[in-house]
């Protein structure tokens, strides 16, 4: 094989070796924020729904709470006493800004604060809990660490009765 052919083969092998590193994460334009649990991204003129992965947000708890009436009233009273938390997504995500994201079966991984995902931000501020049904080894430790920080600091829902009324505890 000539030197040129060797260089071409090495270049092709290098490209194939690095291709998986860049294949999954894409960049989308944040086009809409419905609430803390639902955002939409625009990617190549297609609207991509983006719900935080691996967590149960307060908005989801209202729909699926263990005691629906008590759950809804405790979340509404929490939002009344913490109005900025209801607008968390609008205050921390910027419309018409590009964000790295990847879609997985369990939701959308939106890198909202550098390497920190939007799900981690919600957990750190006590606006969500880790979904017990979520089981992805690469993310479990990071999500649990964010939730543990909010538990220790008694942030958000961890300083209320929301967990009692809204989370179905498995025994």
C-alpha positions as protocol buffer text, in pm:
chain_id: "A"
residue {
  index: 1
  type: UNK
  ca { x: 0 y: 0 z: 0 }
}
residue {
  index: 2
  type: UNK
  ca { x: 130 y: 347 z: -85 }
}
residue {
  index: 3
  type: UNK
  ca { x: 170 y: 629 z: 168 }
}
residue {
  index: 4
  type: UNK
  ca { x: -136 y: 809 z: 35 }
}
residue {
  index: 5
  type: UNK
  ca { x: -353 y: 499 z: 61 }
}
residue {
  index: 6
  type: UNK
  ca { x: -227 y: 438 z: 415 }
}
residue {
  index: 7
  type: UNK
  ca { x: -315 y: 796 z: 513 }
}
residue {
  index: 8
  type: UNK
  ca { x: -663 y: 762 z: 365 }
}
residue {
  index: 9
  type: UNK
  ca { x: -724 y: 432 z: 545 }
}
residue {
  index: 10
  type: UNK
  ca { x: -609 y: 584 z: 876 }
}
residue {
  index: 11
  type: UNK
  ca { x: -830 y: 887 z: 824 }
}
residue {
  index: 12
  type: UNK
  ca { x: -1134 y: 672 z: 750 }
}
residue {
  index: 13
  type: UNK
  ca { x: -1068 y: 451 z: 1054 }
}
residue {
  index: 14
  type: UNK
  ca { x: -1027 y: 758 z: 1275 }
}
residue {
  index: 15
  type: UNK
  ca { x: -1356 y: 902 z: 1150 }
}
residue {
  index: 16
  type: UNK
  ca { x: -1538 y: 575 z: 1215 }
}
residue {
  index: 17
  type: UNK
  ca { x: -1383 y: 551 z: 1561 }
}
residue {
  index: 18
  type: UNK
  ca { x: -1497 y: 902 z: 1662 }
}
residue {
  index: 19
  type: UNK
  ca { x: -1840 y: 891 z: 1495 }
}
residue {
  index: 20
  type: UNK
  ca { x: -2021 y: 727 z: 1791 }
}
residue {
  index: 21
  type: UNK
  ca { x: -1895 y: 1001 z: 2021 }
}
residue {
  index: 22
  type: UNK
  ca { x: -2097 y: 1262 z: 1835 }
}
residue {
  index: 23
  type: UNK
  ca { x: -2393 y: 1067 z: 1705 }
}
residue {
  index: 24
  type: UNK
  ca { x: -2654 y: 1102 z: 1977 }
}
residue {
  index: 25
  type: UNK
  ca { x: -2634 y: 1457 z: 2110 }
}
residue {
  index: 26
  type: UNK
  ca { x: -2788 y: 1716 z: 1882 }
}
residue {
  index: 27
  type: UNK
  ca { x: -2855 y: 2088 z: 1903 }
}
residue {
  index: 28
  type: UNK
  ca { x: -3211 y: 2216 z: 1900 }
}
residue {
  index: 29
  type: UNK
  ca { x: -3368 y: 2557 z: 1933 }
}
residue {
  index: 30
  type: UNK
  ca { x: -3594 y: 2599 z: 2237 }
}
residue {
  index: 31
  type: UNK
  ca { x: -3921 y: 2708 z: 2077 }
}
residue {
  index: 32
  type: UNK
  ca { x: -4172 y: 2675 z: 2359 }
}
residue {
  index: 33
  type: UNK
  ca { x: -4212 y: 2635 z: 2734 }
}
residue {
  index: 34
  type: UNK
  ca { x: -4551 y: 2507 z: 2847 }
}
residue {
  index: 35
  type: UNK
  ca { x: -4453 y: 2453 z: 3213 }
}
residue {
  index: 36
  type: UNK
  ca { x: -4171 y: 2299 z: 3416 }
}
residue {
  index: 37
  type: UNK
  ca { x: -4252 y: 1956 z: 3273 }
}
residue {
  index: 38
  type: UNK
  ca { x: -4301 y: 2031 z: 2902 }
}
residue {
  index: 39
  type: UNK
  ca { x: -4084 y: 2216 z: 2657 }
}
residue {
  index: 40
  type: UNK
  ca { x: -4056 y: 2201 z: 2280 }
}
residue {
  index: 41
  type: UNK
  ca { x: -3744 y: 2216 z: 2067 }
}
residue {
  index: 42
  type: UNK
  ca { x: -3707 y: 2285 z: 1699 }
}
residue {
  index: 43
  type: UNK
  ca { x: -3464 y: 2063 z: 1511 }
}
residue {
  index: 44
  type: UNK
  ca { x: -3437 y: 2074 z: 1132 }
}
residue {
  index: 45
  type: UNK
  ca { x: -3785 y: 2234 z: 1110 }
}
residue {
  index: 46
  type: UNK
  ca { x: -3940 y: 1955 z: 1320 }
}
residue {
  index: 47
  type: UNK
  ca { x: -4095 y: 2017 z: 1660 }
}
residue {
  index: 48
  type: UNK
  ca { x: -3951 y: 1786 z: 1924 }
}
residue {
  index: 49
  type: UNK
  ca { x: -4143 y: 1752 z: 2254 }
}
residue {
  index: 50
  type: UNK
  ca { x: -3905 y: 1754 z: 2546 }
}
residue {
  index: 51
  type: UNK
  ca { x: -4010 y: 1627 z: 2889 }
}
residue {
  index: 52
  type: UNK
  ca { x: -3746 y: 1585 z: 3161 }
}
residue {
  index: 53
  type: UNK
  ca { x: -3615 y: 1228 z: 3179 }
}
residue {
  index: 54
  type: UNK
  ca { x: -3600 y: 1008 z: 3487 }
}
residue {
  index: 55
  type: UNK
  ca { x: -3800 y: 1239 z: 3713 }
}
residue {
  index: 56
  type: UNK
  ca { x: -4155 y: 1295 z: 3828 }
}
residue {
  index: 57
  type: UNK
  ca { x: -4222 y: 1669 z: 3822 }
}
residue {
  index: 58
  type: UNK
  ca { x: -4481 y: 1845 z: 4034 }
}
residue {
  index: 59
  type: UNK
  ca { x: -4699 y: 1883 z: 3724 }
}
residue {
  index: 60
  type: UNK
  ca { x: -4695 y: 1505 z: 3671 }
}
residue {
  index: 61
  type: UNK
  ca { x: -4768 y: 1448 z: 4040 }
}
residue {
  index: 62
  type: UNK
  ca { x: -5090 y: 1650 z: 4010 }
}
residue {
  index: 63
  type: UNK
  ca { x: -5209 y: 1409 z: 3739 }
}
residue {
  index: 64
  type: UNK
  ca { x: -5098 y: 1084 z: 3908 }
}
residue {
  index: 65
  type: UNK
  ca { x: -5093 y: 1161 z: 4280 }
}
residue {
  index: 66
  type: UNK
  ca { x: -5167 y: 903 z: 4547 }
}
residue {
  index: 67
  type: UNK
  ca { x: -5437 y: 1128 z: 4697 }
}
residue {
  index: 68
  type: UNK
  ca { x: -5535 y: 1350 z: 4400 }
}
residue {
  index: 69
  type: UNK
  ca { x: -5725 y: 1629 z: 4581 }
}
residue {
  index: 70
  type: UNK
  ca { x: -5474 y: 1667 z: 4863 }
}
residue {
  index: 71
  type: UNK
  ca { x: -5186 y: 1642 z: 4618 }
}
residue {
  index: 72
  type: UNK
  ca { x: -5323 y: 1914 z: 4392 }
}
residue {
  index: 73
  type: UNK
  ca { x: -5404 y: 2148 z: 4681 }
}
residue {
  index: 74
  type: UNK
  ca { x: -5062 y: 2101 z: 4844 }
}
residue {
  index: 75
  type: UNK
  ca { x: -4881 y: 2169 z: 4513 }
}
residue {
  index: 76
  type: UNK
  ca { x: -5099 y: 2475 z: 4444 }
}
residue {
  index: 77
  type: UNK
  ca { x: -5030 y: 2613 z: 4793 }
}
residue {
  index: 78
  type: UNK
  ca { x: -4658 y: 2547 z: 4739 }
}
residue {
  index: 79
  type: UNK
  ca { x: -4667 y: 2740 z: 4411 }
}
residue {
  index: 80
  type: UNK
  ca { x: -4861 y: 3024 z: 4576 }
}
residue {
  index: 81
  type: UNK
  ca { x: -4595 y: 3060 z: 4842 }
}
residue {
  index: 82
  type: UNK
  ca { x: -4309 y: 3011 z: 4589 }
}
residue {
  index: 83
  type: UNK
  ca { x: -4425 y: 3183 z: 4266 }
}
residue {
  index: 84
  type: UNK
  ca { x: -4078 y: 3171 z: 4109 }
}
residue {
  index: 85
  type: UNK
  ca { x: -4078 y: 2793 z: 4129 }
}
residue {
  index: 86
  type: UNK
  ca { x: -4388 y: 2773 z: 3906 }
}
residue {
  index: 87
  type: UNK
  ca { x: -4192 y: 2972 z: 3645 }
}
residue {
  index: 88
  type: UNK
  ca { x: -3865 y: 2779 z: 3696 }
}
residue {
  index: 89
  type: UNK
  ca { x: -3836 y: 2671 z: 3331 }
}
residue {
  index: 90
  type: UNK
  ca { x: -3907 y: 3022 z: 3202 }
}
residue {
  index: 91
  type: UNK
  ca { x: -3649 y: 3171 z: 3437 }
}
residue {
  index: 92
  type: UNK
  ca { x: -3372 y: 2918 z: 3370 }
}
residue {
  index: 93
  type: UNK
  ca { x: -3425 y: 2830 z: 3004 }
}
residue {
  index: 94
  type: UNK
  ca { x: -3413 y: 3095 z: 2734 }
}
residue {
  index: 95
  type: UNK
  ca { x: -3655 y: 3082 z: 2443 }
}
residue {
  index: 96
  type: UNK
  ca { x: -3496 y: 3088 z: 2097 }
}
residue {
  index: 97
  type: UNK
  ca { x: -3163 y: 2972 z: 2240 }
}
residue {
  index: 98
  type: UNK
  ca { x: -2992 y: 2657 z: 2116 }
}
residue {
  index: 99
  type: UNK
  ca { x: -2943 y: 2370 z: 2360 }
}
residue {
  index: 100
  type: UNK
  ca { x: -2774 y: 2035 z: 2334 }
}
residue {
  index: 101
  type: UNK
  ca { x: -3023 y: 1755 z: 2380 }
}
residue {
  index: 102
  type: UNK
  ca { x: -3073 y: 1388 z: 2318 }
}
residue {
  index: 103
  type: UNK
  ca { x: -3391 y: 1187 z: 2316 }
}
residue {
  index: 104
  type: UNK
  ca { x: -3409 y: 865 z: 2510 }
}
residue {
  index: 105
  type: UNK
  ca { x: -3699 y: 627 z: 2568 }
}
residue {
  index: 106
  type: UNK
  ca { x: -3775 y: 779 z: 2908 }
}
residue {
  index: 107
  type: UNK
  ca { x: -3778 y: 1143 z: 2793 }
}
residue {
  index: 108
  type: UNK
  ca { x: -3549 y: 1417 z: 2678 }
}
residue {
  index: 109
  type: UNK
  ca { x: -3200 y: 1489 z: 2810 }
}
residue {
  index: 110
  type: UNK
  ca { x: -3174 y: 1868 z: 2785 }
}
residue {
  index: 111
  type: UNK
  ca { x: -2832 y: 2005 z: 2878 }
}
residue {
  index: 112
  type: UNK
  ca { x: -2956 y: 2329 z: 3028 }
}
residue {
  index: 113
  type: UNK
  ca { x: -2659 y: 2441 z: 3236 }
}
residue {
  index: 114
  type: UNK
  ca { x: -2339 y: 2319 z: 3074 }
}
residue {
  index: 115
  type: UNK
  ca { x: -2296 y: 1953 z: 3169 }
}
residue {
  index: 116
  type: UNK
  ca { x: -2595 y: 1967 z: 3407 }
}
residue {
  index: 117
  type: UNK
  ca { x: -2924 y: 1845 z: 3265 }
}
residue {
  index: 118
  type: UNK
  ca { x: -3260 y: 2010 z: 3316 }
}
residue {
  index: 119
  type: UNK
  ca { x: -3374 y: 1704 z: 3513 }
}
residue {
  index: 120
  type: UNK
  ca { x: -3083 y: 1752 z: 3755 }
}
residue {
  index: 121
  type: UNK
  ca { x: -3173 y: 2119 z: 3794 }
}
residue {
  index: 122
  type: UNK
  ca { x: -3533 y: 2030 z: 3882 }
}
residue {
  index: 123
  type: UNK
  ca { x: -3415 y: 1774 z: 4137 }
}
residue {
  index: 124
  type: UNK
  ca { x: -3162 y: 2013 z: 4290 }
}
residue {
  index: 125
  type: UNK
  ca { x: -3434 y: 2273 z: 4346 }
}
residue {
  index: 126
  type: UNK
  ca { x: -3685 y: 2022 z: 4484 }
}
residue {
  index: 127
  type: UNK
  ca { x: -3927 y: 2051 z: 4192 }
}
residue {
  index: 128
  type: UNK
  ca { x: -3918 y: 1681 z: 4108 }
}
residue {
  index: 129
  type: UNK
  ca { x: -3827 y: 1342 z: 4250 }
}
residue {
  index: 130
  type: UNK
  ca { x: -3640 y: 1058 z: 4084 }
}
residue {
  index: 131
  type: UNK
  ca { x: -3882 y: 825 z: 3909 }
}
residue {
  index: 132
  type: UNK
  ca { x: -3851 y: 483 z: 4080 }
}
residue {
  index: 133
  type: UNK
  ca { x: -3930 y: 313 z: 3746 }
}
residue {
  index: 134
  type: UNK
  ca { x: -3636 y: 487 z: 3576 }
}
residue {
  index: 135
  type: UNK
  ca { x: -3345 y: 246 z: 3554 }
}
residue {
  index: 136
  type: UNK
  ca { x: -3050 y: 368 z: 3351 }
}
residue {
  index: 137
  type: UNK
  ca { x: -2721 y: 303 z: 3524 }
}
residue {
  index: 138
  type: UNK
  ca { x: -2540 y: 590 z: 3353 }
}
residue {
  index: 139
  type: UNK
  ca { x: -2787 y: 847 z: 3492 }
}
residue {
  index: 140
  type: UNK
  ca { x: -2911 y: 702 z: 3823 }
}
residue {
  index: 141
  type: UNK
  ca { x: -2616 y: 820 z: 4032 }
}
residue {
  index: 142
  type: UNK
  ca { x: -2626 y: 1177 z: 3898 }
}
residue {
  index: 143
  type: UNK
  ca { x: -3000 y: 1206 z: 3950 }
}
residue {
  index: 144
  type: UNK
  ca { x: -2986 y: 1057 z: 4301 }
}
residue {
  index: 145
  type: UNK
  ca { x: -2702 y: 1295 z: 4393 }
}
residue {
  index: 146
  type: UNK
  ca { x: -2908 y: 1597 z: 4284 }
}
residue {
  index: 147
  type: UNK
  ca { x: -3213 y: 1476 z: 4476 }
}
residue {
  index: 148
  type: UNK
  ca { x: -3006 y: 1405 z: 4788 }
}
residue {
  index: 149
  type: UNK
  ca { x: -2878 y: 1763 z: 4787 }
}
residue {
  index: 150
  type: UNK
  ca { x: -3234 y: 1898 z: 4780 }
}
residue {
  index: 151
  type: UNK
  ca { x: -3338 y: 1658 z: 5058 }
}
residue {
  index: 152
  type: UNK
  ca { x: -3052 y: 1772 z: 5283 }
}
residue {
  index: 153
  type: UNK
  ca { x: -3126 y: 2140 z: 5220 }
}
residue {
  index: 154
  type: UNK
  ca { x: -3505 y: 2081 z: 5244 }
}
residue {
  index: 155
  type: UNK
  ca { x: -3555 y: 2252 z: 4910 }
}
residue {
  index: 156
  type: UNK
  ca { x: -3888 y: 2272 z: 4730 }
}
residue {
  index: 157
  type: UNK
  ca { x: -4125 y: 1980 z: 4785 }
}
residue {
  index: 158
  type: UNK
  ca { x: -3897 y: 1829 z: 5051 }
}
residue {
  index: 159
  type: UNK
  ca { x: -4006 y: 2104 z: 5292 }
}
residue {
  index: 160
  type: UNK
  ca { x: -4377 y: 2029 z: 5246 }
}
residue {
  index: 161
  type: UNK
  ca { x: -4629 y: 1744 z: 5264 }
}
residue {
  index: 162
  type: UNK
  ca { x: -4628 y: 1705 z: 4885 }
}
residue {
  index: 163
  type: UNK
  ca { x: -4432 y: 1382 z: 4901 }
}
residue {
  index: 164
  type: UNK
  ca { x: -4685 y: 1231 z: 5144 }
}
residue {
  index: 165
  type: UNK
  ca { x: -4989 y: 1317 z: 4930 }
}
residue {
  index: 166
  type: UNK
  ca { x: -4845 y: 1278 z: 4582 }
}
residue {
  index: 167
  type: UNK
  ca { x: -4599 y: 987 z: 4583 }
}
residue {
  index: 168
  type: UNK
  ca { x: -4727 y: 632 z: 4591 }
}
residue {
  index: 169
  type: UNK
  ca { x: -4489 y: 454 z: 4823 }
}
residue {
  index: 170
  type: UNK
  ca { x: -4430 y: 90 z: 4730 }
}
residue {
  index: 171
  type: UNK
  ca { x: -4406 y: -145 z: 5027 }
}
